CSV table of C-alpha atoms and ligand atoms in Angstrom, one decimal:
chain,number,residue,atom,x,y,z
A,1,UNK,CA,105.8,73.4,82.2
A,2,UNK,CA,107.3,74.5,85.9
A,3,UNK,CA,105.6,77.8,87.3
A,4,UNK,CA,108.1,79.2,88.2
A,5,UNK,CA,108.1,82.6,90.8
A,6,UNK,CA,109.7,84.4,88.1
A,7,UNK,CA,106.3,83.4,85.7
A,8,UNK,CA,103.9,84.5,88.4
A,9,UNK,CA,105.6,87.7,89.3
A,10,UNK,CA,105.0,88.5,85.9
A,11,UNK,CA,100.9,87.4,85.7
A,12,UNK,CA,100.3,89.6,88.2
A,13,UNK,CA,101.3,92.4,86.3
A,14,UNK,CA,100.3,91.3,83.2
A,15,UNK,CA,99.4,88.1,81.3
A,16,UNK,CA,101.2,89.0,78.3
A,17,UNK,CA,104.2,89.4,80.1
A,18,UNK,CA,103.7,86.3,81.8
A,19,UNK,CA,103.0,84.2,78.5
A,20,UNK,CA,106.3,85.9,77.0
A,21,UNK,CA,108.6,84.7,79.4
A,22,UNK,CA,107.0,81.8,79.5
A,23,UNK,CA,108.3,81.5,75.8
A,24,UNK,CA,112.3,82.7,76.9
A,25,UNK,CA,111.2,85.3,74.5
A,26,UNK,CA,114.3,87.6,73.9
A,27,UNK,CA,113.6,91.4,75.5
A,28,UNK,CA,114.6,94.3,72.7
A,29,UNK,CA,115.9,96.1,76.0
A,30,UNK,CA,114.2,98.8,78.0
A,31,UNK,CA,116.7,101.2,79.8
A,32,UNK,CA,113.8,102.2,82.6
A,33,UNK,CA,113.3,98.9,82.9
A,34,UNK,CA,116.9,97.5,83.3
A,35,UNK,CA,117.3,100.8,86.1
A,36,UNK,CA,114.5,99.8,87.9
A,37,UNK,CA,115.9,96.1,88.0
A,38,UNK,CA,119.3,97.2,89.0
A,39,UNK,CA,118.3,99.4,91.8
A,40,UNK,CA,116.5,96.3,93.2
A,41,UNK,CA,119.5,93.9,93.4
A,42,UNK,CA,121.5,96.7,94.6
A,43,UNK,CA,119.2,97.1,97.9
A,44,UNK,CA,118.9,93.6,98.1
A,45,UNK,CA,122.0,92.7,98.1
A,46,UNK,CA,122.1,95.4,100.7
A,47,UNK,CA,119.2,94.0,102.9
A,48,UNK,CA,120.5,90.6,102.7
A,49,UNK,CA,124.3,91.9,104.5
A,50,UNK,CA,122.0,93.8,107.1
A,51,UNK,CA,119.9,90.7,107.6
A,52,UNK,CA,123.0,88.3,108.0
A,53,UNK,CA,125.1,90.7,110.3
A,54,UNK,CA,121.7,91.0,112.7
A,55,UNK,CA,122.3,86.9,113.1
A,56,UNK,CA,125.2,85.0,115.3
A,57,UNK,CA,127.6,83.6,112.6
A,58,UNK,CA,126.9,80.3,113.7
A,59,UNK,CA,122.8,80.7,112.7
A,60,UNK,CA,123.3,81.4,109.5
A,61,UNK,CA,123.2,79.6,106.2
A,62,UNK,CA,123.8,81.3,103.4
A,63,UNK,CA,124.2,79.0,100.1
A,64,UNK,CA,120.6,77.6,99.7
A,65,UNK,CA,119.9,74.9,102.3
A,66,UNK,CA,118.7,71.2,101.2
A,67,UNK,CA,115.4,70.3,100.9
A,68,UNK,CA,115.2,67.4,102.6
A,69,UNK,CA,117.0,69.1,106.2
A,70,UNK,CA,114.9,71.8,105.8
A,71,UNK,CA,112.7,71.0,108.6
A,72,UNK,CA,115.9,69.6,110.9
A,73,UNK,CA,117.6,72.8,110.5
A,74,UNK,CA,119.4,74.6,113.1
A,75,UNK,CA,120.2,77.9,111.1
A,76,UNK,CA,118.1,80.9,112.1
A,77,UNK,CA,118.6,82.4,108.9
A,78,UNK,CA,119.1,80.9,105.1
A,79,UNK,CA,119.7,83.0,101.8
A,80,UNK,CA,118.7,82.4,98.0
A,81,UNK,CA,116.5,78.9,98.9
A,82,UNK,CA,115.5,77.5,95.9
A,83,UNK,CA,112.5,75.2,95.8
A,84,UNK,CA,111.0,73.1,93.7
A,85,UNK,CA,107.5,71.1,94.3
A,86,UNK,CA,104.5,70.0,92.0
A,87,UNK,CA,105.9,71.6,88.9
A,88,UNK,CA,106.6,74.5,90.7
A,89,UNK,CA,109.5,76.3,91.6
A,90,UNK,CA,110.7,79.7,93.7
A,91,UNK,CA,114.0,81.3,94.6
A,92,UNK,CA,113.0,82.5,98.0
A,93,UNK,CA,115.6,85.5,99.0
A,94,UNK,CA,115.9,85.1,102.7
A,95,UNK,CA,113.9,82.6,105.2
A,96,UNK,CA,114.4,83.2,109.1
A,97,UNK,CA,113.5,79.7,111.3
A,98,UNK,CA,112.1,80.8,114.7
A,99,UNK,CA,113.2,77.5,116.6
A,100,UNK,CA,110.4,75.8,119.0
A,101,UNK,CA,109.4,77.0,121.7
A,102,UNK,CA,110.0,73.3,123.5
A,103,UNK,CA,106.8,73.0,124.1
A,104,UNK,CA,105.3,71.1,121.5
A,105,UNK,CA,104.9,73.9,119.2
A,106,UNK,CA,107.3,73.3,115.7
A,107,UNK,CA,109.9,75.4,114.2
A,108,UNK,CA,108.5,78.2,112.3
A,109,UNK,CA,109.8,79.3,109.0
A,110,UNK,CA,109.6,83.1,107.9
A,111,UNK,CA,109.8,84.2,104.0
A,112,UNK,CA,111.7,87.2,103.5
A,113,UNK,CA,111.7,89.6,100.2
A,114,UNK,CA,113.4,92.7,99.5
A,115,UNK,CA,111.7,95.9,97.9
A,116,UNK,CA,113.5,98.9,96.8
A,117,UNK,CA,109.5,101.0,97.0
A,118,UNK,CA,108.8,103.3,99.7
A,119,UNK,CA,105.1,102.1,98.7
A,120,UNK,CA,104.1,98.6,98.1
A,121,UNK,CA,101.4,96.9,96.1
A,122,UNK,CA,99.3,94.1,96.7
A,123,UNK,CA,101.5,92.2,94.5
A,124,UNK,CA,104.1,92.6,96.2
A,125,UNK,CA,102.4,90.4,99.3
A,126,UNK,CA,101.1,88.4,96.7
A,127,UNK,CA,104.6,87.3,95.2
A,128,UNK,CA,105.7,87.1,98.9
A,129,UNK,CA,102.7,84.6,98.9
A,130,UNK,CA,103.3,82.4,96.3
A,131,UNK,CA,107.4,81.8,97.9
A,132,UNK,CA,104.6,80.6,101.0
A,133,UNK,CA,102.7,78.3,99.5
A,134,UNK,CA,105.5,76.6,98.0
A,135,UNK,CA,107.9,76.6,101.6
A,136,UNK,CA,104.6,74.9,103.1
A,137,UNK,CA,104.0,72.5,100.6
A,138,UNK,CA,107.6,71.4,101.2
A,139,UNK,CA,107.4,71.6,104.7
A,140,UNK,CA,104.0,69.6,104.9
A,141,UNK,CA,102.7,72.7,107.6
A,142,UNK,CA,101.6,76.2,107.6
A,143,UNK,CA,103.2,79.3,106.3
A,144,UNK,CA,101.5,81.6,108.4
A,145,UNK,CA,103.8,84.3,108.5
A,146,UNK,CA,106.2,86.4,105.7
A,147,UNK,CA,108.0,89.5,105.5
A,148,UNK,CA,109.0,92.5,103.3
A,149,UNK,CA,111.7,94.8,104.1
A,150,UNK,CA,111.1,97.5,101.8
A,151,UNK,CA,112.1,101.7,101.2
A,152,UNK,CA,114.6,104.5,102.1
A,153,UNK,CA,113.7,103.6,105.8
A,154,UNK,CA,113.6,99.5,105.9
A,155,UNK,CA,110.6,99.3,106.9
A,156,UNK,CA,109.6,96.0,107.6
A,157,UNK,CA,105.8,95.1,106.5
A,158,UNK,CA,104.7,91.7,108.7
A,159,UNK,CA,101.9,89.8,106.2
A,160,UNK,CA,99.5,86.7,107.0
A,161,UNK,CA,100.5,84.5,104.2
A,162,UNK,CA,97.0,82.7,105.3
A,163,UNK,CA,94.5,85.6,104.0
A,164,UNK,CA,96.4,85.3,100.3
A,165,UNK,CA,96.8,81.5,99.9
A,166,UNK,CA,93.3,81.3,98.3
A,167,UNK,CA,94.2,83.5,95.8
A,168,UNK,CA,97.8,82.3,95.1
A,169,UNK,CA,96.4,79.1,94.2
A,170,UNK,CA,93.6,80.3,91.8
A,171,UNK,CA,95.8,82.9,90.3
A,172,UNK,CA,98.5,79.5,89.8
A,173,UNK,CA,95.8,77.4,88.1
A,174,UNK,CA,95.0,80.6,85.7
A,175,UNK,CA,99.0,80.6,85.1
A,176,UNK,CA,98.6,76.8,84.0
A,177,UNK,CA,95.8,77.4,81.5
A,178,UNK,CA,97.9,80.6,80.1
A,179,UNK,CA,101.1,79.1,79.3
A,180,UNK,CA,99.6,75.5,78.2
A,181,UNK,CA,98.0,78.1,75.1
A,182,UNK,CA,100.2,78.2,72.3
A,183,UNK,CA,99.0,81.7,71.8
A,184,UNK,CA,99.7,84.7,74.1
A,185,UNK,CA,96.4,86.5,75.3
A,186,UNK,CA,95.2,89.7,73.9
A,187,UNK,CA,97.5,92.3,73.9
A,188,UNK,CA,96.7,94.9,76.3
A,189,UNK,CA,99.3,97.8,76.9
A,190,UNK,CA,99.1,99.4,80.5
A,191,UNK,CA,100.4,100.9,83.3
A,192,UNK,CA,103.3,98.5,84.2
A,193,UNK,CA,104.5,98.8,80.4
A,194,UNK,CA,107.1,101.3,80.8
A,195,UNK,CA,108.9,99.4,83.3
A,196,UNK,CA,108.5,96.3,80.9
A,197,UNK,CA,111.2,94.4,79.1
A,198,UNK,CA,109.2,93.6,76.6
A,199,UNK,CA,107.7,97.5,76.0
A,200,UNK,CA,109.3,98.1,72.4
A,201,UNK,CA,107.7,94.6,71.2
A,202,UNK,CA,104.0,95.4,72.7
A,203,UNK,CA,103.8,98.9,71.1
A,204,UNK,CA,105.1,98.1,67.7
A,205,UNK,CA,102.6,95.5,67.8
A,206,UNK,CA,99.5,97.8,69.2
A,207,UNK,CA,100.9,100.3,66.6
A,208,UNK,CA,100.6,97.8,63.8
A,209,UNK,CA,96.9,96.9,65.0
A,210,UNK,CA,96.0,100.6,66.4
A,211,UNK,CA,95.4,98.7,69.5
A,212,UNK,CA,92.7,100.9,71.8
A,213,UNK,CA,95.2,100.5,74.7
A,214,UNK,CA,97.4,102.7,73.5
A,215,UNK,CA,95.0,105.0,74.8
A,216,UNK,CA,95.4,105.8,78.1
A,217,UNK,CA,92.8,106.7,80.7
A,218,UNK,CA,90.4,104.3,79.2
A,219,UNK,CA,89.1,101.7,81.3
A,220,UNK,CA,89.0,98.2,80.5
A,221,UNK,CA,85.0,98.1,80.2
A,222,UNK,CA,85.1,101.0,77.8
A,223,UNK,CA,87.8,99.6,75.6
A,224,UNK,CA,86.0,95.7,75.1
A,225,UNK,CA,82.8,97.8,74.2
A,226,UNK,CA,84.5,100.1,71.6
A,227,UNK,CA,86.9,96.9,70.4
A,228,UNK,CA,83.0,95.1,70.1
A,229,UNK,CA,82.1,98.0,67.3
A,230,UNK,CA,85.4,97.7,65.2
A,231,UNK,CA,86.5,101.3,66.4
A,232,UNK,CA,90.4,101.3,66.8
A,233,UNK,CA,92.8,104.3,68.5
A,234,UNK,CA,93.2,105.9,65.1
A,235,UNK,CA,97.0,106.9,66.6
A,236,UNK,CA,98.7,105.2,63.5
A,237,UNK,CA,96.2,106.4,61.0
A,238,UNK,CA,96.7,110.3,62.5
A,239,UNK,CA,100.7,109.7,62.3
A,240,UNK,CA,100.0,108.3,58.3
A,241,UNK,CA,98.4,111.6,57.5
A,242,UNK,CA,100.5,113.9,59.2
B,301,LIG,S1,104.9,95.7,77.5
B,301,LIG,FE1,103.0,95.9,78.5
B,301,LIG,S2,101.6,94.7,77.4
B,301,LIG,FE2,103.6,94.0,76.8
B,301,LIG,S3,104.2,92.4,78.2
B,301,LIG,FE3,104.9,94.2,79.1
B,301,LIG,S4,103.3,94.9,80.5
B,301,LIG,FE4,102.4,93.4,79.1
């Protein structure tokens, strides 16, 4: 199976999640969810106008460049890249190429993303990460450098793509091991649920086994110890009775 960017954006957040798209499994629809996506492609779409209109018209490149001129390329900036390499593939959303310097010193290529937060996680470098690892595999050369333009004040945040390449690659080979399982993992709700487009099917199905996730506030530890005794939320038993 391809891991795709779209696969490991989901991992990070949740295995489940990850293993369900994995399966094109069909979403029963989640209107926070579907905002939340929407007001992303709207700022992107805005950040990627800003972006072009900072470069000459003759730098640019905005339907996805080849492959194989990527490292003979003379734009300064490229939108929407899509690559594909070792049955893996990303949609990067912006690249800048800083041209050589002349003296000896390659081209440089810069992964962009967009994020509509004001605050960003460390998923967010990570996904910007993973759209690394795959522009230097094609390259054959260091990624040392991305960056994310993100919040009400476009801010951009500069990240060392080197001090996250060790755990892009060992969070990719526990993606490989997840979606070669014919089962999905344990379900475990959590915090990214709500903005999940998967939410209705996970809680109907932690309803049905009075999942201890549905719980909030407990940690992890304390629910595999309780989930050891047999003791379950008790949430669909107390609704029964009422
Ligand atoms: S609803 Fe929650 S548990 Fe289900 S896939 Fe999404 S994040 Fe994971």
């Amino acid at each position: 199976m391809i891991i795709t960017s779209h696969f490991f954006d989901a991992y990070l957040k949740c295995p489940t999640k990850c293993w369900l798209r994995s399966r094109a499994e069909l979403s029963a629809g989640n209107g926070y969810a579907d905002s939340v996506c929407a007001e992303n492609e709207a700022y992107r779409a805005e950040e990627f106008a800003r972006l072009l209109a900072s470069f000459p018209e003759n730098d640019r490149a905005i339907a996805s460049p080849s492959l194989q001129n990527l490292s003979d390329a003379s734009w300064r900036i490229a939108i929407d890249v899509r690559l594909r390499v070792h049955d893996m593939e990303a949609r990067l959303q912006a690249i800048e190429r800083i041209p050589s310097d002349g003296r000896g010193t390659p081209a440089q290529f810069v992964p962009y993303r967009f994020e509509f937060a004001n605050k960003l996680s460390k998923y967010d470098k990570l996904s910007l990460a993973f759209d690394a690892f795959l522009l230097s595999e094609v390259l054959g050369r260091k990624v040392g450098l991305g960056k994310i333009m993100h919040g009400d004040r476009r801010t951009t945040l500069k990240v060392q793509m080197s001090l996250l390449a060790g755990e892009v690659r060992r969070r990719i080979k526990e993606i490989v091991v997840l979606v070669s399982d014919a089962s999905p993992p344990d379900l475990v709700l959590n915090r990214h649920c709500s903005e999940c487009e998967f939410q209705a099917r996970c809680r109907r199905q932690a309803m049905e086994k009075d999942d201890l996730s549905l719980l909030s506030g407990m940690s992890e530890k304390e629910r595999k110890k309780l989930h050891g005794k047999g003791i379950r939320s008790q949430i669909s038993t107390r609704r029964t009775m009422r």
